[in-house]
Amino acid sequence: MEAAIAIISRWLHVSAAAVLIGGVFATLLVLPAALKRLDEPRRDAALAGWRRALRRTVHIALAVLLISGTYNTAVVWSVYKSQRALLHALWGTHVLLALLALGSALLSMAGDAARPWHRKWIAATLVLLLATAATASGTKWARDRAQARPTEPARIP
Amino acid sequence: MDSWYWHIIFPLSRWLHIVGTTLLVGGTLFYELIVPVAIEDLKEEQQLTVFNRARWAFRSVVWISICMLVASGSVSLWRLWGGYHDLFIQSRWWALAHVAVGSLAMLIAILLIIRRQPPTHPIGWMRLNLVLLLTAILLAGIARHVRLTIREELRRSPNELSSVNW
């Protein structure tokens, strides 16, 4: 049962991150190209509809990320506790960047009408999300290495 | 595998795999869920224009993410190949299923963007592809969990550790 929950939680975490990063990426790069040929009122209407639909998705993805992330951390907390350097350098950075990215995503999606700085916020959110994914990869690599090392009995010098 | 460059290449490859996945999954979801809602008030002709332009813009994203996924996936497979024939034999089938489902999803993505005209039922194909992509992620998670469980069991029984090349 525990194994099933751990697998599902990890799957949810990766899938929610995929939805969030992909949605933000599409908003930044695909959306302007898609709406280019529309006249201004229609473009604004489509953009407002887009933001509404994306906001719902982003809110669900953020909730899933927070819950599954907390559970995933709790499962491997003993490894982090035994590897303090790993905890502070990688996991801490991952959580910090994730929280910044989540805040930035919420701010950039607030309201139906896009603000003048909308594109810059979205770009900043994307950079933060990609950096968060990078620290997650580093954390996982370092944790796997730490878990793979055989435990040696303590030796008296 | 303890040289310094592997400690850069492997996490970087994992990151590229995640980024490639996010672009493909997020893009597919964006097509299936967000675009139809965003353009529901437009006339049919305008809806088709938006769909086609989005498809055109998304084409390069699909190619880039597939290249990233294939390259980084090959690196991971190469790293774990020895293990899949020895210690992690139980997780091999899960990993192979991940590769098979992931390849099928990438093939569908390529078929959807390679033609000049969109397919007859684009949303239906996107929905199928999204399910396949999410299944591929789940299979990767199971393969990893089985691998880590075997490793943990081996770690607890030191007698078997002497033959293991960590």
PDB file of C-alpha atoms in Angstrom:
ATOM      1  CA  MET A   1       0.000   0.000   0.000  1.00  0.00           C
ATOM      2  CA  GLU A   2       2.792   2.388   0.963  1.00  0.00           C
ATOM      3  CA  ALA A   3       4.587   1.605  -2.279  1.00  0.00           C
ATOM      4  CA  ALA A   4       1.448   2.378  -4.304  1.00  0.00           C
ATOM      5  CA  ILE A   5       0.953   5.711  -2.522  1.00  0.00           C
ATOM      6  CA  ALA A   6       4.618   6.646  -3.037  1.00  0.00           C
ATOM      7  CA  ILE A   7       4.417   5.837  -6.760  1.00  0.00           C
ATOM      8  CA  ILE A   8       1.123   7.712  -7.231  1.00  0.00           C
ATOM      9  CA  SER A   9       2.396  10.703  -5.278  1.00  0.00           C
ATOM     10  CA  ARG A  10       5.520  10.908  -7.419  1.00  0.00           C
ATOM     11  CA  TRP A  11       3.468  10.519 -10.585  1.00  0.00           C
ATOM     12  CA  LEU A  12       1.142  13.320  -9.483  1.00  0.00           C
ATOM     13  CA  HIS A  13       4.122  15.560  -8.679  1.00  0.00           C
ATOM     14  CA  VAL A  14       5.769  15.048 -12.073  1.00  0.00           C
ATOM     15  CA  SER A  15       2.464  15.327 -13.976  1.00  0.00           C
ATOM     16  CA  ALA A  16       1.448  18.533 -12.175  1.00  0.00           C
ATOM     17  CA  ALA A  17       4.887  20.040 -12.828  1.00  0.00           C
ATOM     18  CA  ALA A  18       4.541  19.066 -16.486  1.00  0.00           C
ATOM     19  CA  VAL A  19       1.127  20.713 -16.715  1.00  0.00           C
ATOM     20  CA  LEU A  20       2.373  23.877 -15.028  1.00  0.00           C
ATOM     21  CA  ILE A  21       5.622  24.282 -16.976  1.00  0.00           C
ATOM     22  CA  GLY A  22       4.007  23.311 -20.275  1.00  0.00           C
ATOM     23  CA  GLY A  23       1.078  25.678 -19.731  1.00  0.00           C
ATOM     24  CA  VAL A  24       3.345  28.589 -18.844  1.00  0.00           C
ATOM     25  CA  PHE A  25       5.626  27.828 -21.796  1.00  0.00           C
ATOM     26  CA  ALA A  26       2.660  27.689 -24.181  1.00  0.00           C
ATOM     27  CA  THR A  27       1.309  30.976 -22.815  1.00  0.00           C
ATOM     28  CA  LEU A  28       4.655  32.655 -23.339  1.00  0.00           C
ATOM     29  CA  LEU A  29       5.585  31.326 -26.772  1.00  0.00           C
ATOM     30  CA  VAL A  30       2.663  29.595 -28.504  1.00  0.00           C
ATOM     31  CA  LEU A  31      -0.211  31.889 -27.510  1.00  0.00           C
ATOM     32  CA  PRO A  32       1.102  35.127 -29.128  1.00  0.00           C
ATOM     33  CA  ALA A  33       1.664  33.279 -32.413  1.00  0.00           C
ATOM     34  CA  ALA A  34      -1.786  31.638 -32.256  1.00  0.00           C
ATOM     35  CA  LEU A  35      -3.669  34.904 -31.691  1.00  0.00           C
ATOM     36  CA  LYS A  36      -1.561  37.042 -34.017  1.00  0.00           C
ATOM     37  CA  ARG A  37      -4.061  37.360 -36.893  1.00  0.00           C
ATOM     38  CA  LEU A  38      -7.107  38.226 -34.788  1.00  0.00           C
ATOM     39  CA  ASP A  39      -8.310  41.815 -34.462  1.00  0.00           C
ATOM     40  CA  GLU A  40      -7.754  43.464 -31.074  1.00  0.00           C
ATOM     41  CA  PRO A  41     -11.191  42.984 -29.416  1.00  0.00           C
ATOM     42  CA  ARG A  42     -11.289  39.290 -30.378  1.00  0.00           C
ATOM     43  CA  ARG A  43      -7.689  38.820 -29.324  1.00  0.00           C
ATOM     44  CA  ASP A  44      -8.428  40.336 -25.912  1.00  0.00           C
ATOM     45  CA  ALA A  45     -11.518  38.148 -25.536  1.00  0.00           C
ATOM     46  CA  ALA A  46      -9.559  35.012 -26.490  1.00  0.00           C
ATOM     47  CA  LEU A  47      -6.730  36.015 -24.143  1.00  0.00           C
ATOM     48  CA  ALA A  48      -9.185  36.497 -21.261  1.00  0.00           C
ATOM     49  CA  GLY A  49     -10.732  33.075 -21.984  1.00  0.00           C
ATOM     50  CA  TRP A  50      -7.273  31.576 -22.132  1.00  0.00           C
ATOM     51  CA  ARG A  51      -6.269  33.073 -18.797  1.00  0.00           C
ATOM     52  CA  ARG A  52      -9.483  31.839 -17.153  1.00  0.00           C
ATOM     53  CA  ALA A  53      -8.972  28.290 -18.409  1.00  0.00           C
ATOM     54  CA  LEU A  54      -5.260  28.279 -17.587  1.00  0.00           C
ATOM     55  CA  ARG A  55      -5.836  29.735 -14.123  1.00  0.00           C
ATOM     56  CA  ARG A  56      -8.115  26.836 -13.183  1.00  0.00           C
ATOM     57  CA  THR A  57      -5.516  24.363 -14.399  1.00  0.00           C
ATOM     58  CA  VAL A  58      -2.681  26.219 -12.635  1.00  0.00           C
ATOM     59  CA  HIS A  59      -4.570  26.303  -9.314  1.00  0.00           C
ATOM     60  CA  ILE A  60      -5.224  22.554  -9.433  1.00  0.00           C
ATOM     61  CA  ALA A  61      -1.592  21.856 -10.443  1.00  0.00           C
ATOM     62  CA  LEU A  62      -0.275  24.038  -7.592  1.00  0.00           C
ATOM     63  CA  ALA A  63      -2.436  22.245  -5.015  1.00  0.00           C
ATOM     64  CA  VAL A  64      -1.311  18.840  -6.315  1.00  0.00           C
ATOM     65  CA  LEU A  65       2.355  19.955  -6.286  1.00  0.00           C
ATOM     66  CA  LEU A  66       2.178  21.171  -2.686  1.00  0.00           C
ATOM     67  CA  ILE A  67       0.425  18.055  -1.340  1.00  0.00           C
ATOM     68  CA  SER A  68       2.488  15.498  -3.272  1.00  0.00           C
ATOM     69  CA  GLY A  69       5.718  17.435  -2.605  1.00  0.00           C
ATOM     70  CA  THR A  70       5.070  17.392   1.138  1.00  0.00           C
ATOM     71  CA  TYR A  71       4.343  13.662   1.072  1.00  0.00           C
ATOM     72  CA  ASN A  72       7.418  12.888  -1.082  1.00  0.00           C
ATOM     73  CA  THR A  73       9.634  14.835   1.307  1.00  0.00           C
ATOM     74  CA  ALA A  74       8.183  13.052   4.339  1.00  0.00           C
ATOM     75  CA  VAL A  75       8.960   9.658   2.737  1.00  0.00           C
ATOM     76  CA  VAL A  76      12.687  10.404   2.276  1.00  0.00           C
ATOM     77  CA  TRP A  77      13.140  12.720   5.260  1.00  0.00           C
ATOM     78  CA  SER A  78      15.409  10.227   7.042  1.00  0.00           C
ATOM     79  CA  VAL A  79      17.846  10.349   4.107  1.00  0.00           C
ATOM     80  CA  TYR A  80      17.834  14.140   4.156  1.00  0.00           C
ATOM     81  CA  LYS A  81      18.392  14.177   7.916  1.00  0.00           C
ATOM     82  CA  SER A  82      21.427  11.960   7.587  1.00  0.00           C
ATOM     83  CA  GLN A  83      22.770  14.137   4.736  1.00  0.00           C
ATOM     84  CA  ARG A  84      22.553  17.668   6.067  1.00  0.00           C
ATOM     85  CA  ALA A  85      24.652  19.158   3.268  1.00  0.00           C
ATOM     86  CA  LEU A  86      22.292  17.662   0.712  1.00  0.00           C
ATOM     87  CA  LEU A  87      19.264  18.919   2.598  1.00  0.00           C
ATOM     88  CA  HIS A  88      20.448  22.512   2.782  1.00  0.00           C
ATOM     89  CA  ALA A  89      22.157  22.865  -0.578  1.00  0.00           C
ATOM     90  CA  LEU A  90      19.732  21.083  -2.869  1.00  0.00           C
ATOM     91  CA  TRP A  91      16.426  20.327  -1.190  1.00  0.00           C
ATOM     92  CA  GLY A  92      16.325  23.759   0.487  1.00  0.00           C
ATOM     93  CA  THR A  93      17.037  25.510  -2.812  1.00  0.00           C
ATOM     94  CA  HIS A  94      14.409  23.374  -4.540  1.00  0.00           C
ATOM     95  CA  VAL A  95      11.726  24.307  -1.996  1.00  0.00           C
ATOM     96  CA  LEU A  96      12.699  27.982  -2.026  1.00  0.00           C
ATOM     97  CA  LEU A  97      12.604  28.200  -5.823  1.00  0.00           C
ATOM     98  CA  ALA A  98       9.363  26.207  -5.932  1.00  0.00           C
ATOM     99  CA  LEU A  99       7.652  28.605  -3.537  1.00  0.00           C
ATOM    100  CA  LEU A 100       8.910  31.604  -5.526  1.00  0.00           C
ATOM    101  CA  ALA A 101       7.690  29.991  -8.759  1.00  0.00           C
ATOM    102  CA  LEU A 102       4.274  29.200  -7.265  1.00  0.00           C
ATOM    103  CA  GLY A 103       3.879  32.783  -6.021  1.00  0.00           C
ATOM    104  CA  SER A 104       4.976  34.138  -9.368  1.00  0.00           C
ATOM    105  CA  ALA A 105       2.553  31.808 -11.225  1.00  0.00           C
ATOM    106  CA  LEU A 106      -0.358  32.928  -9.039  1.00  0.00           C
ATOM    107  CA  LEU A 107       0.480  36.619  -9.524  1.00  0.00           C
ATOM    108  CA  SER A 108       0.921  36.352 -13.282  1.00  0.00           C
ATOM    109  CA  MET A 109      -2.439  34.569 -13.664  1.00  0.00           C
ATOM    110  CA  ALA A 110      -4.414  36.922 -11.418  1.00  0.00           C
ATOM    111  CA  GLY A 111      -7.312  38.700 -13.157  1.00  0.00           C
ATOM    112  CA  ASP A 112      -8.857  38.157 -16.582  1.00  0.00           C
ATOM    113  CA  ALA A 113      -7.213  41.124 -18.274  1.00  0.00           C
ATOM    114  CA  ALA A 114      -3.485  40.824 -18.937  1.00  0.00           C
ATOM    115  CA  ARG A 115      -1.436  43.556 -17.299  1.00  0.00           C
ATOM    116  CA  PRO A 116       1.309  45.414 -19.204  1.00  0.00           C
ATOM    117  CA  TRP A 117       4.017  43.397 -17.433  1.00  0.00           C
ATOM    118  CA  HIS A 118       2.180  40.117 -18.090  1.00  0.00           C
ATOM    119  CA  ARG A 119       4.794  38.651 -20.487  1.00  0.00           C
ATOM    120  CA  LYS A 120       7.709  39.513 -18.191  1.00  0.00           C
ATOM    121  CA  TRP A 121       5.980  37.830 -15.238  1.00  0.00           C
ATOM    122  CA  ILE A 122       5.252  34.739 -17.301  1.00  0.00           C
ATOM    123  CA  ALA A 123       8.893  34.633 -18.486  1.00  0.00           C
ATOM    124  CA  ALA A 124      10.145  35.006 -14.890  1.00  0.00           C
ATOM    125  CA  THR A 125       7.780  32.226 -13.777  1.00  0.00           C
ATOM    126  CA  LEU A 126       9.062  29.926 -16.518  1.00  0.00           C
ATOM    127  CA  VAL A 127      12.705  30.565 -15.558  1.00  0.00           C
ATOM    128  CA  LEU A 128      11.897  29.895 -11.891  1.00  0.00           C
ATOM    129  CA  LEU A 129      10.021  26.693 -12.758  1.00  0.00           C
ATOM    130  CA  LEU A 130      12.890  25.412 -14.909  1.00  0.00           C
ATOM    131  CA  ALA A 131      15.391  26.222 -12.144  1.00  0.00           C
ATOM    132  CA  THR A 132      13.153  24.378  -9.664  1.00  0.00           C
ATOM    133  CA  ALA A 133      13.124  21.329 -11.949  1.00  0.00           C
ATOM    134  CA  ALA A 134      16.924  21.542 -12.205  1.00  0.00           C
ATOM    135  CA  THR A 135      17.373  21.526  -8.423  1.00  0.00           C
ATOM    136  CA  ALA A 136      14.915  18.611  -8.201  1.00  0.00           C
ATOM    137  CA  SER A 137      17.060  16.635 -10.652  1.00  0.00           C
ATOM    138  CA  GLY A 138      20.192  17.461  -8.652  1.00  0.00           C
ATOM    139  CA  THR A 139      18.533  16.518  -5.371  1.00  0.00           C
ATOM    140  CA  LYS A 140      17.337  13.200  -6.746  1.00  0.00           C
ATOM    141  CA  TRP A 141      20.751  12.390  -8.200  1.00  0.00           C
ATOM    142  CA  ALA A 142      22.541  13.216  -4.935  1.00  0.00           C
ATOM    143  CA  ARG A 143      19.936  11.328  -2.857  1.00  0.00           C
ATOM    144  CA  ASP A 144      20.161   8.229  -5.041  1.00  0.00           C
ATOM    145  CA  ARG A 145      23.948   8.304  -4.685  1.00  0.00           C
ATOM    146  CA  ALA A 146      23.656   8.697  -0.914  1.00  0.00           C
ATOM    147  CA  GLN A 147      21.210   5.784  -0.687  1.00  0.00           C
ATOM    148  CA  ALA A 148      23.333   3.613  -2.965  1.00  0.00           C
ATOM    149  CA  ARG A 149      26.419   3.821  -0.768  1.00  0.00           C
ATOM    150  CA  PRO A 150      26.689   0.735   1.436  1.00  0.00           C
ATOM    151  CA  THR A 151      26.605   1.453   5.137  1.00  0.00           C
ATOM    152  CA  GLU A 152      29.966   0.683   6.708  1.00  0.00           C
ATOM    153  CA  PRO A 153      30.369  -0.167  10.342  1.00  0.00           C
ATOM    154  CA  ALA A 154      31.974   2.583  12.423  1.00  0.00           C
ATOM    155  CA  ARG A 155      35.699   2.079  12.951  1.00  0.00           C
ATOM    156  CA  ILE A 156      37.629   3.150  16.019  1.00  0.00           C
ATOM    157  CA  PRO A 157      40.805   4.939  14.891  1.00  0.00           C
TER     158      PRO A 157
ATOM    159  CA  MET B   1      31.103   6.355 -13.021  1.00  0.00           C
ATOM    160  CA  ASP B   2      32.659   8.417 -10.258  1.00  0.00           C
ATOM    161  CA  SER B   3      34.405  10.897 -12.536  1.00  0.00           C
ATOM    162  CA  TRP B   4      33.369  14.489 -11.975  1.00  0.00           C
ATOM    163  CA  TYR B   5      31.766  14.885 -15.395  1.00  0.00           C
ATOM    164  CA  TRP B   6      29.225  12.114 -14.757  1.00  0.00           C
ATOM    165  CA  HIS B   7      27.988  14.141 -11.793  1.00  0.00           C
ATOM    166  CA  ILE B   8      27.184  16.886 -14.286  1.00  0.00           C
ATOM    167  CA  ILE B   9      25.986  14.788 -17.211  1.00  0.00           C
ATOM    168  CA  PHE B  10      23.513  12.555 -15.316  1.00  0.00           C
ATOM    169  CA  PRO B  11      21.611  15.257 -13.392  1.00  0.00           C
ATOM    170  CA  LEU B  12      21.649  17.431 -16.535  1.00  0.00           C
ATOM    171  CA  SER B  13      20.258  14.568 -18.590  1.00  0.00           C
ATOM    172  CA  ARG B  14      17.539  13.958 -15.979  1.00  0.00           C
ATOM    173  CA  TRP B  15      16.646  17.645 -16.049  1.00  0.00           C
ATOM    174  CA  LEU B  16      16.452  17.619 -19.854  1.00  0.00           C
ATOM    175  CA  HIS B  17      14.179  14.556 -19.682  1.00  0.00           C
ATOM    176  CA  ILE B  18      11.857  16.348 -17.264  1.00  0.00           C
ATOM    177  CA  VAL B  19      11.838  19.553 -19.326  1.00  0.00           C
ATOM    178  CA  GLY B  20      11.134  17.599 -22.539  1.00  0.00           C
ATOM    179  CA  THR B  21       8.264  15.812 -20.785  1.00  0.00           C
ATOM    180  CA  THR B  22       6.804  19.038 -19.429  1.00  0.00           C
ATOM    181  CA  LEU B  23       6.826  20.683 -22.863  1.00  0.00           C
ATOM    182  CA  LEU B  24       5.124  17.715 -24.495  1.00  0.00           C
ATOM    183  CA  VAL B  25       2.572  16.993 -21.740  1.00  0.00           C
ATOM    184  CA  GLY B  26       1.829  20.652 -21.042  1.00  0.00           C
ATOM    185  CA  GLY B  27       1.551  21.445 -24.733  1.00  0.00           C
ATOM    186  CA  THR B  28      -0.826  18.542 -25.324  1.00  0.00           C
ATOM    187  CA  LEU B  29      -2.975  19.527 -22.355  1.00  0.00           C
ATOM    188  CA  PHE B  30      -2.945  23.110 -23.561  1.00  0.00           C
ATOM    189  CA  TYR B  31      -4.315  22.002 -26.945  1.00  0.00           C
ATOM    190  CA  GLU B  32      -6.922  19.729 -25.473  1.00  0.00           C
ATOM    191  CA  LEU B  33      -8.233  21.804 -22.558  1.00  0.00           C
ATOM    192  CA  ILE B  34      -7.197  25.426 -22.811  1.00  0.00           C
ATOM    193  CA  VAL B  35      -7.369  26.338 -26.516  1.00  0.00           C
ATOM    194  CA  PRO B  36     -10.987  25.122 -27.021  1.00  0.00           C
ATOM    195  CA  VAL B  37     -12.163  27.106 -23.960  1.00  0.00           C
ATOM    196  CA  ALA B  38     -10.234  30.221 -24.984  1.00  0.00           C
ATOM    197  CA  ILE B  39     -11.667  30.357 -28.500  1.00  0.00           C
ATOM    198  CA  GLU B  40     -15.229  29.159 -27.907  1.00  0.00           C
ATOM    199  CA  ASP B  41     -16.649  32.663 -28.507  1.00  0.00           C
ATOM    200  CA  LEU B  42     -14.900  33.103 -31.864  1.00  0.00           C
ATOM    201  CA  LYS B  43     -16.469  32.292 -35.228  1.00  0.00           C
ATOM    202  CA  GLU B  44     -15.651  28.852 -36.653  1.00  0.00           C
ATOM    203  CA  GLU B  45     -13.368  30.293 -39.301  1.00  0.00           C
ATOM    204  CA  GLN B  46     -11.388  32.235 -36.687  1.00  0.00           C
ATOM    205  CA  GLN B  47     -11.257  29.188 -34.422  1.00  0.00           C
ATOM    206  CA  LEU B  48      -9.658  27.204 -37.251  1.00  0.00           C
ATOM    207  CA  THR B  49      -7.134  29.997 -37.861  1.00  0.00           C
ATOM    208  CA  VAL B  50      -6.130  30.051 -34.168  1.00  0.00           C
ATOM    209  CA  PHE B  51      -5.890  26.236 -34.063  1.00  0.00           C
ATOM    210  CA  ASN B  52      -3.718  26.105 -37.177  1.00  0.00           C
ATOM    211  CA  ARG B  53      -1.393  28.864 -36.033  1.00  0.00           C
ATOM    212  CA  ALA B  54      -1.035  27.267 -32.595  1.00  0.00           C
ATOM    213  CA  ARG B  55      -0.282  23.947 -34.288  1.00  0.00           C
ATOM    214  CA  TRP B  56       2.333  25.615 -36.473  1.00  0.00           C
ATOM    215  CA  ALA B  57       3.961  27.324 -33.459  1.00  0.00           C
ATOM    216  CA  PHE B  58       3.854  24.091 -31.485  1.00  0.00           C
ATOM    217  CA  ARG B  59       5.634  22.110 -34.211  1.00  0.00           C
ATOM    218  CA  SER B  60       9.153  23.201 -33.257  1.00  0.00           C
ATOM    219  CA  VAL B  61       8.347  22.625 -29.558  1.00  0.00           C
ATOM    220  CA  VAL B  62       7.419  19.003 -30.329  1.00  0.00           C
ATOM    221  CA  TRP B  63      10.612  18.384 -32.316  1.00  0.00           C
ATOM    222  CA  ILE B  64      12.837  19.971 -29.658  1.00  0.00           C
ATOM    223  CA  SER B  65      11.191  18.093 -26.779  1.00  0.00           C
ATOM    224  CA  ILE B  66      11.346  14.763 -28.646  1.00  0.00           C
ATOM    225  CA  CYS B  67      15.077  15.267 -29.351  1.00  0.00           C
ATOM    226  CA  MET B  68      15.610  16.099 -25.663  1.00  0.00           C
ATOM    227  CA  LEU B  69      13.619  13.060 -24.521  1.00  0.00           C
ATOM    228  CA  VAL B  70      15.360  10.608 -26.851  1.00  0.00           C
ATOM    229  CA  ALA B  71      18.871  11.902 -26.071  1.00  0.00           C
ATOM    230  CA  SER B  72      18.420  12.084 -22.282  1.00  0.00           C
ATOM    231  CA  GLY B  73      16.462   8.808 -22.188  1.00  0.00           C
ATOM    232  CA  SER B  74      19.286   7.066 -24.051  1.00  0.00           C
ATOM    233  CA  VAL B  75      21.812   8.372 -21.512  1.00  0.00           C
ATOM    234  CA  SER B  76      19.705   7.051 -18.602  1.00  0.00           C
ATOM    235  CA  LEU B  77      19.147   3.698 -20.312  1.00  0.00           C
ATOM    236  CA  TRP B  78      22.860   3.359 -20.995  1.00  0.00           C
ATOM    237  CA  ARG B  79      23.653   4.169 -17.345  1.00  0.00           C
ATOM    238  CA  LEU B  80      21.233   1.561 -16.029  1.00  0.00           C
ATOM    239  CA  TRP B  81      21.700  -1.063 -18.759  1.00  0.00           C
ATOM    240  CA  GLY B  82      24.073  -3.225 -16.717  1.00  0.00           C
ATOM    241  CA  GLY B  83      21.745  -3.086 -13.735  1.00  0.00           C
ATOM    242  CA  TYR B  84      18.731  -4.084 -15.805  1.00  0.00           C
ATOM    243  CA  HIS B  85      20.541  -7.301 -16.789  1.00  0.00           C
ATOM    244  CA  ASP B  86      21.750  -8.055 -13.303  1.00  0.00           C
ATOM    245  CA  LEU B  87      20.498  -6.467 -10.080  1.00  0.00           C
ATOM    246  CA  PHE B  88      17.450  -4.601 -11.317  1.00  0.00           C
ATOM    247  CA  ILE B  89      16.068  -7.297 -13.588  1.00  0.00           C
ATOM    248  CA  GLN B  90      12.623  -6.970 -11.971  1.00  0.00           C
ATOM    249  CA  SER B  91      12.393  -3.319 -12.914  1.00  0.00           C
ATOM    250  CA  ARG B  92      13.518  -3.969 -16.503  1.00  0.00           C
ATOM    251  CA  TRP B  93      10.014  -4.731 -17.810  1.00  0.00           C
ATOM    252  CA  TRP B  94       8.624  -1.569 -16.276  1.00  0.00           C
ATOM    253  CA  ALA B  95      11.436   0.428 -17.867  1.00  0.00           C
ATOM    254  CA  LEU B  96      10.838  -1.237 -21.250  1.00  0.00           C
ATOM    255  CA  ALA B  97       7.101  -0.527 -20.962  1.00  0.00           C
ATOM    256  CA  HIS B  98       7.985   3.125 -20.221  1.00  0.00           C
ATOM    257  CA  VAL B  99      10.155   3.270 -23.348  1.00  0.00           C
ATOM    258  CA  ALA B 100       7.456   1.589 -25.486  1.00  0.00           C
ATOM    259  CA  VAL B 101       4.551   3.793 -24.331  1.00  0.00           C
ATOM    260  CA  GLY B 102       6.718   6.937 -24.452  1.00  0.00           C
ATOM    261  CA  SER B 103       7.861   6.091 -28.012  1.00  0.00           C
ATOM    262  CA  LEU B 104       4.251   5.532 -29.106  1.00  0.00           C
ATOM    263  CA  ALA B 105       3.227   8.907 -27.656  1.00  0.00           C
ATOM    264  CA  MET B 106       6.141  10.644 -29.410  1.00  0.00           C
ATOM    265  CA  LEU B 107       5.223   8.931 -32.686  1.00  0.00           C
ATOM    266  CA  ILE B 108       1.618  10.148 -32.408  1.00  0.00           C
ATOM    267  CA  ALA B 109       2.874  13.669 -31.603  1.00  0.00           C
ATOM    268  CA  ILE B 110       5.072  13.622 -34.724  1.00  0.00           C
ATOM    269  CA  LEU B 111       2.220  12.310 -36.904  1.00  0.00           C
ATOM    270  CA  LEU B 112      -0.041  15.089 -35.618  1.00  0.00           C
ATOM    271  CA  ILE B 113       2.352  17.880 -36.569  1.00  0.00           C
ATOM    272  CA  ILE B 114       4.180  16.522 -39.606  1.00  0.00           C
ATOM    273  CA  ARG B 115       1.336  16.955 -42.127  1.00  0.00           C
ATOM    274  CA  ARG B 116       0.360  20.290 -43.569  1.00  0.00           C
ATOM    275  CA  GLN B 117      -3.313  19.726 -42.739  1.00  0.00           C
ATOM    276  CA  PRO B 118      -4.432  18.851 -39.191  1.00  0.00           C
ATOM    277  CA  PRO B 119      -5.942  15.349 -38.667  1.00  0.00           C
ATOM    278  CA  THR B 120      -9.716  14.796 -38.753  1.00  0.00           C
ATOM    279  CA  HIS B 121     -10.161  14.544 -34.974  1.00  0.00           C
ATOM    280  CA  PRO B 122      -7.264  16.549 -33.458  1.00  0.00           C
ATOM    281  CA  ILE B 123      -8.755  16.778 -29.951  1.00  0.00           C
ATOM    282  CA  GLY B 124      -9.399  13.019 -29.820  1.00  0.00           C
ATOM    283  CA  TRP B 125      -5.808  12.274 -30.837  1.00  0.00           C
ATOM    284  CA  MET B 126      -4.504  14.797 -28.313  1.00  0.00           C
ATOM    285  CA  ARG B 127      -6.590  13.177 -25.582  1.00  0.00           C
ATOM    286  CA  LEU B 128      -5.207   9.741 -26.454  1.00  0.00           C
ATOM    287  CA  ASN B 129      -1.673  11.139 -26.506  1.00  0.00           C
ATOM    288  CA  LEU B 130      -2.119  12.814 -23.125  1.00  0.00           C
ATOM    289  CA  VAL B 131      -3.260   9.496 -21.595  1.00  0.00           C
ATOM    290  CA  LEU B 132      -0.244   7.736 -23.150  1.00  0.00           C
ATOM    291  CA  LEU B 133       2.177  10.388 -21.882  1.00  0.00           C
ATOM    292  CA  LEU B 134       0.772  10.230 -18.343  1.00  0.00           C
ATOM    293  CA  THR B 135       0.967   6.418 -18.483  1.00  0.00           C
ATOM    294  CA  ALA B 136       4.612   6.668 -19.578  1.00  0.00           C
ATOM    295  CA  ILE B 137       5.358   8.899 -16.554  1.00  0.00           C
ATOM    296  CA  LEU B 138       3.619   6.412 -14.250  1.00  0.00           C
ATOM    297  CA  LEU B 139       5.604   3.484 -15.695  1.00  0.00           C
ATOM    298  CA  ALA B 140       8.863   5.408 -15.179  1.00  0.00           C
ATOM    299  CA  GLY B 141       7.865   6.019 -11.561  1.00  0.00           C
ATOM    300  CA  ILE B 142       7.133   2.318 -11.001  1.00  0.00           C
ATOM    301  CA  ALA B 143      10.435   1.268 -12.626  1.00  0.00           C
ATOM    302  CA  ARG B 144      12.326   3.669 -10.386  1.00  0.00           C
ATOM    303  CA  HIS B 145      10.472   2.548  -7.272  1.00  0.00           C
ATOM    304  CA  VAL B 146      11.222  -1.139  -7.956  1.00  0.00           C
ATOM    305  CA  ARG B 147      14.886  -0.270  -8.568  1.00  0.00           C
ATOM    306  CA  LEU B 148      15.192   1.730  -5.356  1.00  0.00           C
ATOM    307  CA  THR B 149      13.451  -1.009  -3.360  1.00  0.00           C
ATOM    308  CA  ILE B 150      15.910  -3.632  -4.641  1.00  0.00           C
ATOM    309  CA  ARG B 151      18.795  -1.309  -3.845  1.00  0.00           C
ATOM    310  CA  GLU B 152      17.491  -0.687  -0.337  1.00  0.00           C
ATOM    311  CA  GLU B 153      17.115  -4.430   0.291  1.00  0.00           C
ATOM    312  CA  LEU B 154      20.669  -5.026  -0.916  1.00  0.00           C
ATOM    313  CA  ARG B 155      21.910  -2.233   1.290  1.00  0.00           C
ATOM    314  CA  ARG B 156      20.394  -3.917   4.307  1.00  0.00           C
ATOM    315  CA  SER B 157      22.056  -7.276   3.556  1.00  0.00           C
ATOM    316  CA  PRO B 158      25.809  -6.571   3.479  1.00  0.00           C
ATOM    317  CA  ASN B 159      26.742 -10.135   2.451  1.00  0.00           C
ATOM    318  CA  GLU B 160      25.458  -9.512  -1.023  1.00  0.00           C
ATOM    319  CA  LEU B 161      27.119  -6.118  -1.300  1.00  0.00           C
ATOM    320  CA  SER B 162      30.603  -7.335  -2.127  1.00  0.00           C
ATOM    321  CA  SER B 163      29.556  -8.290  -5.659  1.00  0.00           C
ATOM    322  CA  VAL B 164      27.684  -5.065  -6.331  1.00  0.00           C
ATOM    323  CA  ASN B 165      29.420  -2.361  -8.325  1.00  0.00           C
ATOM    324  CA  TRP B 166      27.940   0.848  -6.954  1.00  0.00           C
TER     325      TRP B 166
END
